[in-house]
Tab-separated table of N, CA and C in Angstrom:
chain	number	residue	atom	x	y	z
A	1474	UNK	N	72.867	96.337	-1.315
A	1474	UNK	CA	73.076	95.271	-0.356
A	1474	UNK	C	72.051	95.023	0.893
A	1475	UNK	N	72.045	94.102	1.552
A	1475	UNK	CA	70.659	94.079	2.475
A	1475	UNK	C	71.164	93.731	3.832
A	1476	UNK	N	70.790	94.365	4.731
A	1476	UNK	CA	70.682	94.352	5.975
A	1476	UNK	C	69.657	93.514	6.741
A	1477	UNK	N	70.089	92.158	7.378
A	1477	UNK	CA	69.162	91.596	8.403
A	1477	UNK	C	69.777	91.642	9.529
A	1478	UNK	N	68.370	92.008	10.298
A	1478	UNK	CA	68.424	92.173	12.176
A	1478	UNK	C	67.149	91.203	12.444
A	1479	UNK	N	67.962	90.378	13.377
A	1479	UNK	CA	66.994	89.207	13.993
A	1479	UNK	C	66.613	89.461	15.453
A	1480	UNK	N	65.531	88.970	16.102
A	1480	UNK	CA	65.056	89.494	17.103
A	1480	UNK	C	64.493	88.171	17.581
A	1481	UNK	N	64.453	88.089	18.782
A	1481	UNK	CA	63.203	87.325	19.329
A	1481	UNK	C	63.783	85.866	20.290
A	1482	UNK	N	65.241	85.926	20.337
A	1482	UNK	CA	65.633	84.574	20.794
A	1482	UNK	C	65.644	84.802	22.327
A	1483	UNK	N	66.005	83.851	23.009
A	1483	UNK	CA	66.231	83.894	24.453
A	1483	UNK	C	65.984	82.590	24.985
A	1484	UNK	N	65.684	82.352	26.547
A	1484	UNK	CA	65.753	80.972	27.093
A	1484	UNK	C	64.055	80.857	27.466
A	1485	UNK	N	63.756	79.359	26.823
A	1485	UNK	CA	62.375	78.669	27.313
A	1485	UNK	C	62.662	77.086	27.660
A	1486	UNK	N	61.540	76.519	28.469
A	1486	UNK	CA	61.740	75.408	28.740
A	1486	UNK	C	61.253	74.419	27.590
A	1487	UNK	N	61.613	73.109	27.824
A	1487	UNK	CA	61.517	72.337	26.608
A	1487	UNK	C	59.607	72.416	26.412
A	1488	UNK	N	59.292	72.271	25.559
A	1488	UNK	CA	58.180	72.482	25.302
A	1488	UNK	C	57.222	73.506	24.876
A	1489	UNK	N	58.269	74.752	25.335
A	1489	UNK	CA	58.060	76.044	25.167
A	1489	UNK	C	57.983	76.588	23.426
A	1490	UNK	N	57.500	77.664	23.708
A	1490	UNK	CA	57.169	78.204	22.142
A	1490	UNK	C	58.021	79.480	22.081
A	1491	UNK	N	58.927	80.078	20.877
A	1491	UNK	CA	59.443	81.439	21.034
A	1491	UNK	C	58.931	81.733	19.120
A	1492	UNK	N	59.017	82.991	19.091
A	1492	UNK	CA	59.171	83.580	17.560
A	1492	UNK	C	60.363	84.398	17.220
A	1493	UNK	N	60.565	84.090	16.306
A	1493	UNK	CA	62.012	84.683	15.861
A	1493	UNK	C	61.415	85.610	14.882
A	1494	UNK	N	61.910	86.875	14.554
A	1494	UNK	CA	62.099	87.962	13.698
A	1494	UNK	C	63.206	88.203	12.998
A	1495	UNK	N	62.810	88.896	11.608
A	1495	UNK	CA	64.083	89.119	10.942
A	1495	UNK	C	63.403	90.204	9.894
A	1496	UNK	N	64.012	91.402	10.087
A	1496	UNK	CA	63.713	92.529	9.418
A	1496	UNK	C	65.142	92.985	8.403
A	1497	UNK	N	64.469	92.907	7.309
A	1497	UNK	CA	65.389	93.130	5.876
A	1497	UNK	C	65.254	94.740	5.583
A	1498	UNK	N	66.395	95.171	5.373
A	1498	UNK	CA	66.646	96.534	4.894
A	1498	UNK	C	67.179	96.967	3.673
A	1499	UNK	N	67.449	98.023	3.097
A	1499	UNK	CA	68.573	98.271	1.895
A	1499	UNK	C	67.398	97.727	0.721
A	1500	UNK	N	68.400	96.969	-0.319
A	1500	UNK	CA	68.647	96.975	-1.545
A	1500	UNK	C	67.472	95.269	-1.540
A	1501	UNK	N	66.094	95.369	-1.101
A	1501	UNK	CA	65.585	94.119	-1.102
A	1501	UNK	C	64.978	93.721	-1.941
A	1502	UNK	N	65.110	94.338	-3.146
A	1502	UNK	CA	63.585	94.367	-4.350
A	1502	UNK	C	64.602	92.940	-5.094
A	1503	UNK	N	65.352	92.650	-4.994
A	1503	UNK	CA	65.693	91.696	-5.752
A	1503	UNK	C	65.891	90.058	-5.000
A	1504	UNK	N	65.596	90.076	-3.616
A	1504	UNK	CA	65.415	88.919	-2.623
A	1504	UNK	C	64.792	87.969	-3.318
A	1505	UNK	N	65.295	86.919	-3.304
A	1505	UNK	CA	64.732	85.691	-4.053
A	1505	UNK	C	64.255	84.789	-2.558
A	1506	UNK	N	65.478	84.517	-1.678
A	1506	UNK	CA	65.087	83.690	-0.684
A	1506	UNK	C	65.089	84.189	0.831
A	1507	UNK	N	64.276	83.688	1.652
A	1507	UNK	CA	65.089	84.310	2.812
A	1507	UNK	C	64.365	83.385	3.955
A	1508	UNK	N	65.527	82.895	5.034
A	1508	UNK	CA	64.967	81.789	6.188
A	1508	UNK	C	66.244	81.838	7.173
A	1509	UNK	N	66.265	80.850	7.590
A	1509	UNK	CA	67.261	80.468	8.890
A	1509	UNK	C	67.861	79.291	8.774
A	1510	UNK	N	68.591	79.845	9.464
A	1510	UNK	CA	70.219	78.508	9.195
A	1510	UNK	C	70.311	78.560	11.385
A	1511	UNK	N	70.735	77.765	11.638
A	1511	UNK	CA	71.229	77.707	13.406
A	1511	UNK	C	72.531	77.023	13.235
A	1512	UNK	N	73.205	77.075	14.248
A	1512	UNK	CA	74.770	76.616	14.723
A	1512	UNK	C	74.819	76.436	16.276
A	1513	UNK	N	74.788	74.850	16.685
A	1513	UNK	CA	75.038	74.729	17.674
A	1513	UNK	C	76.614	74.363	18.068
A	1514	UNK	N	76.790	74.978	19.138
A	1514	UNK	CA	78.331	74.540	19.681
A	1514	UNK	C	79.193	73.930	19.155
A	1515	UNK	N	80.202	73.876	18.679
A	1515	UNK	CA	80.922	72.660	17.759
A	1515	UNK	C	80.638	71.961	16.780
A	1516	UNK	N	79.074	72.374	16.092
A	1516	UNK	CA	78.883	71.948	14.979
A	1516	UNK	C	78.788	72.758	14.061
A	1517	UNK	N	78.340	71.884	12.806
A	1517	UNK	CA	78.367	73.288	11.552
A	1517	UNK	C	76.904	73.886	11.262
A	1518	UNK	N	77.104	75.150	10.573
A	1518	UNK	CA	75.648	75.912	10.209
A	1518	UNK	C	75.057	75.070	9.560
A	1519	UNK	N	73.792	74.971	10.021
A	1519	UNK	CA	72.471	74.140	9.110
A	1519	UNK	C	71.469	74.613	9.065
A	1520	UNK	N	70.789	74.001	7.913
A	1520	UNK	CA	69.600	74.856	7.191
A	1520	UNK	C	68.311	74.396	8.392
A	1521	UNK	N	67.101	75.253	8.485
A	1521	UNK	CA	66.109	74.908	9.597
A	1521	UNK	C	65.080	75.277	8.350
A	1522	UNK	N	64.764	76.640	7.942
A	1522	UNK	CA	63.265	76.635	7.222
A	1522	UNK	C	64.132	78.122	6.220
A	1523	UNK	N	62.834	77.558	4.941
A	1523	UNK	CA	63.405	78.916	3.820
A	1523	UNK	C	61.791	79.235	3.261
A	1524	UNK	N	61.822	80.778	2.628
A	1524	UNK	CA	60.631	80.678	2.257
A	1524	UNK	C	60.988	81.791	1.123
A	1525	UNK	N	60.410	81.405	0.206
A	1525	UNK	CA	60.903	81.697	-1.407
A	1525	UNK	C	59.691	83.278	-1.281
A	1526	UNK	N	60.311	84.109	-1.681
A	1526	UNK	CA	60.335	85.460	-1.279
A	1526	UNK	C	58.484	85.942	-2.303
A	1527	UNK	N	58.646	85.665	-3.471
A	1527	UNK	CA	57.367	86.029	-4.193
A	1527	UNK	C	56.339	84.833	-4.185
A	1528	UNK	N	56.699	83.820	-4.657
A	1528	UNK	CA	55.730	82.241	-4.487
A	1528	UNK	C	55.167	82.161	-2.909
A	1529	UNK	N	55.989	82.709	-2.035
A	1529	UNK	CA	55.823	82.181	-0.548
A	1529	UNK	C	55.720	80.395	-0.126
A	1530	UNK	N	56.566	79.578	-1.195
A	1530	UNK	CA	56.840	78.382	-0.942
A	1530	UNK	C	57.397	78.657	0.286
A	1531	UNK	N	57.321	77.001	1.116
A	1531	UNK	CA	58.302	77.095	2.340
A	1531	UNK	C	59.018	75.980	2.158
A	1532	UNK	N	60.058	75.665	2.786
A	1532	UNK	CA	60.932	74.469	2.660
A	1532	UNK	C	61.450	74.287	4.337
A	1533	UNK	N	61.136	72.840	4.833
A	1533	UNK	CA	62.033	72.555	6.073
A	1533	UNK	C	62.862	71.682	5.939
A	1534	UNK	N	63.663	72.008	7.401
A	1534	UNK	CA	64.658	70.391	7.996
A	1534	UNK	C	64.104	69.460	8.462
A	1535	UNK	N	63.963	68.388	7.947
A	1535	UNK	CA	63.069	67.052	8.521
A	1535	UNK	C	63.017	67.201	10.006
A	1536	UNK	N	63.895	67.752	11.168
A	1536	UNK	CA	64.181	67.416	12.490
A	1536	UNK	C	62.719	69.079	13.120
A	1537	UNK	N	62.570	70.135	12.260
A	1537	UNK	CA	61.520	71.240	12.613
A	1537	UNK	C	60.439	70.781	12.055
A	1538	UNK	N	60.224	69.844	11.198
A	1538	UNK	CA	58.859	70.115	10.526
A	1538	UNK	C	57.717	69.427	11.766
A	1539	UNK	N	56.609	69.977	10.943
A	1539	UNK	CA	55.668	70.114	12.445
A	1539	UNK	C	55.440	70.744	13.415
A	1540	UNK	N	56.610	71.138	13.856
A	1540	UNK	CA	57.007	72.261	15.006
A	1540	UNK	C	57.367	73.560	14.545
A	1541	UNK	N	57.887	73.772	13.642
A	1541	UNK	CA	58.646	75.277	13.115
A	1541	UNK	C	57.517	75.822	12.071
A	1542	UNK	N	57.279	77.039	11.729
A	1542	UNK	CA	56.465	77.806	11.057
A	1542	UNK	C	57.198	78.928	10.330
A	1543	UNK	N	57.402	78.857	8.990
A	1543	UNK	CA	58.146	80.208	8.567
A	1543	UNK	C	56.816	80.764	7.733
A	1544	UNK	N	56.855	82.257	8.063
A	1544	UNK	CA	56.223	82.972	7.374
A	1544	UNK	C	56.598	84.528	6.939
A	1545	UNK	N	56.058	85.454	6.131
A	1545	UNK	CA	56.386	86.737	5.959
A	1545	UNK	C	55.729	87.814	5.591
A	1546	UNK	N	55.886	89.064	5.773
A	1546	UNK	CA	54.977	89.687	5.684
A	1546	UNK	C	55.976	90.802	4.600
A	1547	UNK	N	55.450	90.964	3.531
A	1547	UNK	CA	55.942	91.865	2.490
A	1547	UNK	C	55.796	92.908	2.808
A	1548	UNK	N	55.118	93.403	2.942
A	1548	UNK	CA	54.909	95.108	3.565
A	1548	UNK	C	56.054	95.976	4.711
A	1549	UNK	N	55.885	94.543	5.249
A	1549	UNK	CA	57.507	94.843	6.178
A	1549	UNK	C	58.454	94.579	5.987
A	1550	UNK	N	58.824	93.734	4.702
A	1550	UNK	CA	60.021	93.147	4.362
A	1550	UNK	C	60.565	92.318	5.929
A	1551	UNK	N	59.518	91.658	6.573
A	1551	UNK	CA	59.991	90.690	7.721
A	1551	UNK	C	59.890	89.219	7.595
A	1552	UNK	N	60.451	88.447	7.702
A	1552	UNK	CA	60.222	86.742	8.021
A	1552	UNK	C	60.336	86.359	9.367
A	1553	UNK	N	59.403	85.480	9.858
A	1553	UNK	CA	59.014	85.260	11.092
A	1553	UNK	C	59.409	83.756	11.252
A	1554	UNK	N	60.173	83.239	12.175
A	1554	UNK	CA	59.921	81.665	12.603
A	1554	UNK	C	59.270	81.477	13.798
A	1555	UNK	N	58.205	80.805	14.107
A	1555	UNK	CA	57.211	80.233	14.614
A	1555	UNK	C	57.808	78.801	15.192
A	1556	UNK	N	58.148	78.717	16.484
A	1556	UNK	CA	58.808	77.429	16.915
A	1556	UNK	C	58.076	77.232	18.214
A	1557	UNK	N	57.420	75.990	17.953
A	1557	UNK	CA	56.606	75.558	18.696
A	1557	UNK	C	57.525	74.191	19.535
A	1558	UNK	N	56.915	73.712	20.785
A	1558	UNK	CA	57.405	72.383	20.994
A	1558	UNK	C	58.775	72.216	21.003
A	1559	UNK	N	59.557	73.334	21.734
A	1559	UNK	CA	60.861	73.175	21.945
A	1559	UNK	C	61.585	72.369	22.796
A	1560	UNK	N	62.871	71.780	21.730
A	1560	UNK	CA	63.416	70.702	22.304
A	1560	UNK	C	64.807	71.341	22.829
A	1561	UNK	N	65.668	70.552	23.526
A	1561	UNK	CA	67.001	71.207	24.213
A	1561	UNK	C	67.643	70.988	22.795
A	1562	UNK	N	67.694	70.143	22.144
A	1562	UNK	CA	68.462	69.813	20.407
A	1562	UNK	C	68.054	71.137	19.710
A	1563	UNK	N	67.666	71.682	20.176
A	1563	UNK	CA	67.447	73.015	19.362
A	1563	UNK	C	67.464	74.500	19.706
A	1564	UNK	N	68.735	74.202	20.950
A	1564	UNK	CA	69.515	75.200	21.325
A	1564	UNK	C	70.656	75.515	20.231
A	1565	UNK	N	70.735	76.647	19.966
A	1565	UNK	CA	71.843	77.001	19.097
A	1565	UNK	C	71.590	79.056	18.542
A	1566	UNK	N	72.645	79.404	18.288
A	1566	UNK	CA	72.449	80.370	17.650
A	1566	UNK	C	71.496	80.681	16.162
A	1567	UNK	N	70.566	81.225	15.767
A	1567	UNK	CA	69.674	81.287	14.875
A	1567	UNK	C	70.283	82.173	13.917
A	1568	UNK	N	70.358	82.273	12.350
A	1568	UNK	CA	70.699	83.438	11.856
A	1568	UNK	C	69.736	83.313	10.507
A	1569	UNK	N	69.259	84.371	10.228
A	1569	UNK	CA	68.542	85.209	9.361
A	1569	UNK	C	69.336	85.033	8.091
A	1570	UNK	N	69.036	84.773	7.022
A	1570	UNK	CA	69.466	84.174	5.887
A	1570	UNK	C	68.820	85.247	4.511
A	1571	UNK	N	69.264	85.654	3.663
A	1571	UNK	CA	68.848	85.940	1.936
A	1571	UNK	C	69.566	86.011	1.356
A	1572	UNK	N	69.035	85.965	0.293
A	1572	UNK	CA	69.780	86.002	-1.127
A	1572	UNK	C	68.901	86.355	-2.124
A	1573	UNK	N	69.611	86.744	-3.346
A	1573	UNK	CA	68.708	87.217	-4.573
A	1573	UNK	C	69.592	86.142	-5.557
A	1574	UNK	N	70.164	85.176	-5.565
A	1574	UNK	CA	70.461	84.226	-6.574
A	1574	UNK	C	69.372	82.991	-6.344
A	1575	UNK	N	69.266	82.156	-7.470
A	1575	UNK	CA	68.716	80.681	-7.066
A	1575	UNK	C	70.254	79.685	-7.029
A	1576	UNK	N	69.690	79.334	-5.861
A	1576	UNK	CA	71.017	78.020	-5.913
A	1576	UNK	C	70.431	76.790	-5.048
A	1577	UNK	N	71.474	75.932	-4.278
A	1577	UNK	CA	71.116	75.066	-3.197
A	1577	UNK	C	70.425	75.925	-2.189
A	1578	UNK	N	69.296	75.530	-1.919
A	1578	UNK	CA	68.694	76.497	-0.823
A	1578	UNK	C	68.566	75.787	0.422
A	1579	UNK	N	69.457	74.777	0.687
A	1579	UNK	CA	69.882	74.055	1.998
A	1579	UNK	C	70.994	74.502	2.283
A	1580	UNK	N	72.370	74.817	0.927
A	1580	UNK	CA	73.498	75.193	1.666
A	1580	UNK	C	73.882	76.648	2.339
A	1581	UNK	N	74.001	76.894	3.682
A	1581	UNK	CA	74.724	78.497	3.818
A	1581	UNK	C	75.610	79.294	2.598
A	1582	UNK	N	75.978	78.129	1.873
A	1582	UNK	CA	76.731	78.836	0.979
A	1582	UNK	C	76.350	79.700	-0.261
A	1583	UNK	N	75.035	79.613	-0.364
A	1583	UNK	CA	74.125	79.703	-1.338
A	1583	UNK	C	73.653	81.438	-0.908
A	1584	UNK	N	73.603	81.731	0.483
A	1584	UNK	CA	73.239	82.902	0.799
A	1584	UNK	C	74.327	83.888	0.719
A	1585	UNK	N	74.034	84.967	0.345
A	1585	UNK	CA	75.179	85.929	0.459
A	1585	UNK	C	74.790	87.369	1.462
A	1586	UNK	N	73.447	87.132	2.279
A	1586	UNK	CA	73.570	88.257	3.321
A	1586	UNK	C	73.225	87.303	4.391
A	1587	UNK	N	73.678	88.011	5.831
A	1587	UNK	CA	73.292	87.405	6.982
A	1587	UNK	C	73.182	88.221	8.118
A	1588	UNK	N	72.047	87.751	9.336
A	1588	UNK	CA	72.059	88.332	10.358
A	1588	UNK	C	73.277	88.255	11.439
A	1589	UNK	N	73.212	89.068	12.505
A	1589	UNK	CA	73.885	88.563	13.276
A	1589	UNK	C	73.558	87.772	14.567
A	1590	UNK	N	72.697	87.245	14.371
A	1590	UNK	CA	72.530	86.056	14.903
A	1590	UNK	C	71.834	86.328	16.252
A	1591	UNK	N	70.828	85.355	16.846
A	1591	UNK	CA	70.178	85.614	18.086
A	1591	UNK	C	70.028	84.336	18.542
A	1592	UNK	N	70.111	84.091	19.909
A	1592	UNK	CA	70.769	82.923	20.765
A	1592	UNK	C	69.370	82.171	21.008
A	1593	UNK	N	69.520	81.128	21.141
A	1593	UNK	CA	67.849	80.414	21.370
A	1593	UNK	C	68.210	79.421	22.721
A	1594	UNK	N	68.176	79.308	23.247
A	1594	UNK	CA	68.447	78.219	24.288
A	1594	UNK	C	67.128	77.740	25.145
A	1595	UNK	N	67.255	76.089	24.896
A	1595	UNK	CA	65.734	75.223	25.575
A	1595	UNK	C	66.532	74.504	26.442
A	1596	UNK	N	65.668	74.568	27.734
A	1596	UNK	CA	66.538	74.369	29.007
A	1596	UNK	C	65.169	73.078	28.929
A	1597	UNK	N	65.860	71.509	29.320
A	1597	UNK	CA	65.361	70.232	29.836
A	1597	UNK	C	64.598	70.483	31.472
């Protein structure tokens, strides 16, 4: 089992920045991919960004490209999401996710470990 704990959410004005962290513990040696999804009220959970644990390759949703950056610290088993130029439409609960399988990286169903989520609210 892998446990994921997010931190770093909060309230910020439009144009501001936040950095989310996700610390992984437990049986992390098999982790293939880690990343972030988000879910706004009344909407489905959507892909934001992921990073391949070994290769370090990254993938982003079109809506966040150029504004968000995902990175990892292998020694700390931690993934970060730096969010700049935040917009009100970025408001959501952000979930950290991890998987030890190879699959459709854009689909929540491909991830077998989830954090409890952290709220990000961007005011206009």
